[in-house]
Amino acid sequence: KSETENYKIGFSQCISKDDWRKAMDHEMEVEASLYTEIELSIFQAHEDIEVQKSQIEFMIENEFDVIIISPLRPEPLVALVERAYDKGIPVIIVDRKIKSQKFTAFVGANNLDVGRNAAKYIASLNEKQSNILEIKGGDNSSPVIERHLGFHEIVYQEANMSVVESIRDNEIQTRIPQIIDSISVNPINYVFAFNDNIAYDAWKIAKSKGVEESIKFIGVDGLNGENNGIQLVENGVLAATILYPTGGDEAIKIAMKILRNENVLKDNILNTTVIDFRNAEIMNDQYDRINKHQKDIESQQKKIIEQEETFSTQSNILKLLVGL
Ligand code: FRU
């Protein structure tokens, strides 16, 4: 690269609509803004696998220096990811996995542990009998598969825990009222939903049936902000949420290491933990600090740009004055 040319990092984001995805994008933008030598482009695939494919093709054709992908599903992108990798373009996979080992680095939390943590949390409450409704995400992405496996692995070991129903998030409006009405002998006393939004929707349905007090709801993600996981725990809507970090800033850090020819690990596994009433406030404070840092960085950068603009106008005036 010449001194004036920037490195091009492209990110193909599979889903755009929820706060967790927005947080991932934002983390990437803030982290990328710390390095003057890179230019980050974020492409939104809006849950359309064909769109995501064309974004990866675009990045390959336009010789991006690093390609970051959060893949919608594990199989359909394999050929393209392998094409990029074989061409020598570093590929970083975030959050969801693909069915290939031909990529440079993966960054994300271990979703088996996410499922295990949810089940261990229920086990730790020592109920005589825990009847669980599992609400999976709507697709067969790796987090859905792995959260399910991890959760069932622990439930299987606990004599007093059982998953009485397992449904998908798109079935909740019809199925939850039916389940509540039909199971009268051993009613559901836990809901494990694969993200906080689903858990909150399930809680609303239970509330409309007047049974929300007798069920403990557990979600995943643990974001801060209005009606997100941490606040829902603080409000007592959720009993717990399992923290699922987005990996946005780590992905950019890894991309920088690659561009600087430093060694990177293939698997970069982020920590997950249980957030319940005991630590929700601390987690919230931590997020507030991070957000404040991010805002400080953004406002400093704005000032730098303003100063640069003032400087260039001033030097233009100066040039005019001295007749250059
Ligand atoms: C957001 C989301 C999160 C979840 C992740 C899994 O789009 O559904 O709630 O933890 O994706 O990939």
Short mmCIF file of C-alpha atoms in Angstrom, two decimals, residues 75-273:
data_model
loop_
_atom_site.label_atom_id
_atom_site.label_comp_id
_atom_site.label_asym_id
_atom_site.label_seq_id
_atom_site.Cartn_x
_atom_site.Cartn_y
_atom_site.Cartn_z
CA GLU A 75 -23.68 -23.80 4.77
CA PRO A 76 -24.53 -21.37 1.96
CA LEU A 77 -21.49 -19.10 2.27
CA VAL A 78 -18.85 -21.84 2.37
CA ALA A 79 -17.85 -21.68 -1.32
CA LEU A 80 -17.43 -17.91 -1.25
CA VAL A 81 -15.55 -17.81 2.04
CA GLU A 82 -13.21 -20.49 0.69
CA ARG A 83 -12.74 -18.54 -2.53
CA ALA A 84 -11.71 -15.44 -0.58
CA TYR A 85 -9.43 -17.44 1.69
CA ASP A 86 -7.80 -19.27 -1.23
CA LYS A 87 -7.14 -15.92 -2.89
CA GLY A 88 -5.21 -14.92 0.21
CA ILE A 89 -7.79 -12.48 1.61
CA PRO A 90 -7.96 -12.84 5.40
CA VAL A 91 -11.47 -13.78 6.53
CA ILE A 92 -12.75 -13.21 10.08
CA ILE A 93 -15.97 -14.98 11.09
CA VAL A 94 -17.97 -13.38 13.91
CA ASP A 95 -20.66 -14.84 16.24
CA ARG A 96 -22.10 -17.51 13.91
CA LYS A 97 -20.02 -20.29 12.40
CA ILE A 98 -19.71 -21.65 8.87
CA LYS A 99 -19.21 -25.28 7.80
CA SER A 100 -15.59 -24.91 6.74
CA GLN A 101 -12.20 -24.44 8.36
CA LYS A 102 -10.97 -22.20 5.55
CA PHE A 103 -11.02 -18.88 7.36
CA THR A 104 -8.38 -16.92 9.24
CA ALA A 105 -10.03 -16.33 12.60
CA PHE A 106 -13.28 -16.83 14.45
CA VAL A 107 -14.42 -14.51 17.22
CA GLY A 108 -17.43 -15.09 19.46
CA ALA A 109 -18.59 -16.67 22.68
CA ASN A 110 -19.01 -20.41 23.09
CA ASN A 111 -22.71 -21.07 22.58
CA LEU A 112 -22.54 -24.50 24.20
CA ASP A 113 -21.48 -22.62 27.34
CA VAL A 114 -24.33 -20.15 26.88
CA GLY A 115 -26.81 -23.06 26.95
CA ARG A 116 -24.96 -24.76 29.82
CA ASN A 117 -24.92 -21.53 31.86
CA ALA A 118 -28.68 -21.14 31.45
CA ALA A 119 -29.31 -24.71 32.65
CA LYS A 120 -26.79 -24.42 35.49
CA TYR A 121 -28.52 -21.25 36.63
CA ILE A 122 -31.84 -23.09 36.82
CA ALA A 123 -30.15 -26.00 38.62
CA SER A 124 -28.63 -23.59 41.14
CA LEU A 125 -32.08 -22.47 42.24
CA ASN A 126 -32.74 -25.96 43.57
CA GLU A 127 -36.43 -26.28 42.83
CA LYS A 128 -38.14 -29.54 43.66
CA GLN A 129 -39.15 -29.80 40.04
CA SER A 130 -38.20 -27.51 37.15
CA ASN A 131 -40.45 -27.76 34.11
CA ILE A 132 -38.89 -25.82 31.33
CA LEU A 133 -40.23 -24.38 28.12
CA GLU A 134 -37.39 -23.91 25.66
CA ILE A 135 -37.86 -21.27 22.96
CA LYS A 136 -35.27 -21.58 20.24
CA GLY A 137 -34.32 -19.00 17.65
CA GLY A 138 -36.06 -19.38 14.31
CA ASP A 139 -33.19 -20.70 12.19
CA ASN A 140 -30.51 -23.36 12.24
CA SER A 141 -27.60 -21.04 12.84
CA SER A 142 -24.76 -22.33 15.01
CA PRO A 143 -25.83 -20.37 18.13
CA VAL A 144 -29.29 -22.00 17.96
CA ILE A 145 -27.85 -25.50 17.55
CA GLU A 146 -25.19 -25.06 20.22
CA ARG A 147 -27.33 -23.29 22.83
CA HIS A 148 -29.82 -26.14 22.52
CA LEU A 149 -27.12 -28.83 22.87
CA GLY A 150 -25.40 -27.16 25.84
CA PHE A 151 -28.70 -26.59 27.62
CA HIS A 152 -29.90 -30.15 27.16
CA GLU A 153 -26.54 -31.60 28.18
CA ILE A 154 -26.94 -30.14 31.70
CA VAL A 155 -30.71 -30.67 31.98
CA TYR A 156 -30.13 -34.35 31.17
CA GLN A 157 -27.83 -34.67 34.21
CA GLU A 158 -30.33 -33.15 36.63
CA ALA A 159 -33.07 -35.49 37.85
CA ASN A 160 -35.45 -32.68 38.82
CA MET A 161 -35.18 -30.72 35.60
CA SER A 162 -37.01 -31.43 32.37
CA VAL A 163 -37.66 -29.63 29.11
CA VAL A 164 -41.38 -30.22 28.71
CA GLU A 165 -41.75 -28.29 25.45
CA SER A 166 -39.34 -26.98 22.88
CA ILE A 167 -40.70 -24.47 20.37
CA ARG A 168 -39.39 -21.86 17.93
CA ASP A 169 -39.64 -18.11 18.45
CA ASN A 170 -42.08 -17.70 15.54
CA GLU A 171 -44.56 -20.05 17.25
CA ILE A 172 -44.85 -18.27 20.57
CA GLN A 173 -48.09 -16.36 19.94
CA THR A 174 -50.01 -19.53 19.19
CA ARG A 175 -48.15 -22.12 21.25
CA ILE A 176 -47.53 -20.40 24.59
CA PRO A 177 -51.22 -19.81 25.42
CA GLN A 178 -51.95 -23.45 24.45
CA ILE A 179 -49.10 -24.75 26.59
CA ILE A 180 -50.16 -22.65 29.58
CA ASP A 181 -53.75 -23.88 29.26
CA SER A 182 -52.96 -27.54 28.68
CA ILE A 183 -50.32 -28.32 31.29
CA SER A 184 -52.25 -28.11 34.53
CA VAL A 185 -50.61 -30.84 36.62
CA ASN A 186 -46.98 -29.83 36.31
CA PRO A 187 -47.09 -26.30 34.98
CA ILE A 188 -44.14 -24.60 33.34
CA ASN A 189 -42.03 -22.77 35.91
CA TYR A 190 -39.10 -21.81 33.67
CA VAL A 191 -38.72 -20.39 30.20
CA PHE A 192 -35.34 -20.47 28.53
CA ALA A 193 -35.50 -18.25 25.45
CA PHE A 194 -32.57 -18.01 23.05
CA ASN A 195 -32.42 -14.24 23.30
CA ASP A 196 -33.75 -11.50 25.57
CA ASN A 197 -36.21 -10.17 23.00
CA ILE A 198 -37.86 -13.57 22.69
CA ALA A 199 -37.87 -13.93 26.49
CA TYR A 200 -39.56 -10.53 26.84
CA ASP A 201 -42.19 -11.42 24.22
CA ALA A 202 -42.87 -14.71 26.01
CA TRP A 203 -43.21 -12.85 29.32
CA LYS A 204 -45.78 -10.51 27.75
CA ILE A 205 -47.86 -13.47 26.59
CA ALA A 206 -47.62 -15.09 30.04
CA LYS A 207 -48.63 -11.77 31.59
CA SER A 208 -51.69 -11.56 29.36
CA LYS A 209 -52.66 -14.99 30.73
CA GLY A 210 -51.93 -13.82 34.29
CA VAL A 211 -49.23 -16.42 34.96
CA GLU A 212 -46.02 -14.40 34.59
CA GLU A 213 -45.35 -14.39 38.35
CA SER A 214 -45.15 -18.16 38.52
CA ILE A 215 -42.60 -18.50 35.71
CA LYS A 216 -38.94 -17.50 35.73
CA PHE A 217 -37.73 -16.22 32.39
CA ILE A 218 -34.14 -16.56 31.22
CA GLY A 219 -32.81 -14.92 28.08
CA VAL A 220 -29.51 -14.47 26.26
CA ASP A 221 -27.53 -11.38 25.16
CA GLY A 222 -27.45 -9.16 28.27
CA LEU A 223 -27.35 -5.83 26.50
CA ASN A 224 -27.86 -2.58 28.34
CA GLY A 225 -30.41 0.05 27.32
CA GLU A 226 -34.18 0.39 27.19
CA ASN A 227 -35.99 -2.96 27.40
CA ASN A 228 -32.80 -4.92 26.83
CA GLY A 229 -31.59 -7.84 28.95
CA ILE A 230 -29.92 -6.02 31.84
CA GLN A 231 -32.82 -3.65 32.35
CA LEU A 232 -35.30 -6.52 32.14
CA VAL A 233 -33.35 -8.28 34.90
CA GLU A 234 -33.31 -5.11 36.97
CA ASN A 235 -37.08 -4.73 36.45
CA GLY A 236 -37.69 -8.32 37.51
CA VAL A 237 -39.13 -9.32 34.11
CA LEU A 238 -36.24 -11.73 33.53
CA ALA A 239 -34.74 -13.82 36.31
CA ALA A 240 -31.46 -13.91 34.39
CA THR A 241 -29.81 -13.32 31.07
CA ILE A 242 -26.70 -15.02 29.74
CA LEU A 243 -24.19 -12.45 28.53
CA TYR A 244 -23.38 -12.90 24.85
CA PRO A 245 -20.77 -10.34 23.79
CA THR A 246 -20.99 -9.19 20.18
CA GLY A 247 -17.26 -9.34 19.43
CA GLY A 248 -17.41 -6.17 17.31
CA ASP A 249 -14.32 -4.48 18.70
CA GLU A 250 -12.34 -7.73 18.92
CA ALA A 251 -13.02 -8.40 15.22
CA ILE A 252 -11.45 -5.06 14.28
CA LYS A 253 -8.52 -5.65 16.66
CA ILE A 254 -7.90 -9.00 14.99
CA ALA A 255 -8.14 -7.40 11.54
CA MET A 256 -5.50 -4.85 12.59
CA LYS A 257 -3.19 -7.57 13.85
CA ILE A 258 -3.53 -9.38 10.52
CA LEU A 259 -2.77 -6.18 8.60
CA ARG A 260 0.28 -5.59 10.78
CA ASN A 261 1.47 -9.15 10.14
CA GLU A 262 1.11 -10.11 13.79
CA ASN A 263 0.08 -13.60 14.82
CA VAL A 264 -3.60 -14.19 15.45
CA LEU A 265 -5.34 -17.11 17.07
CA LYS A 266 -7.78 -19.03 14.94
CA ASP A 267 -10.31 -19.29 17.78
CA ASN A 268 -10.93 -16.16 19.80
CA ILE A 269 -13.48 -17.17 22.39
CA LEU A 270 -15.22 -14.42 24.35
CA ASN A 271 -16.39 -14.83 27.92
CA THR A 272 -20.00 -15.40 28.84
CA THR A 273 -21.57 -15.20 32.28
#
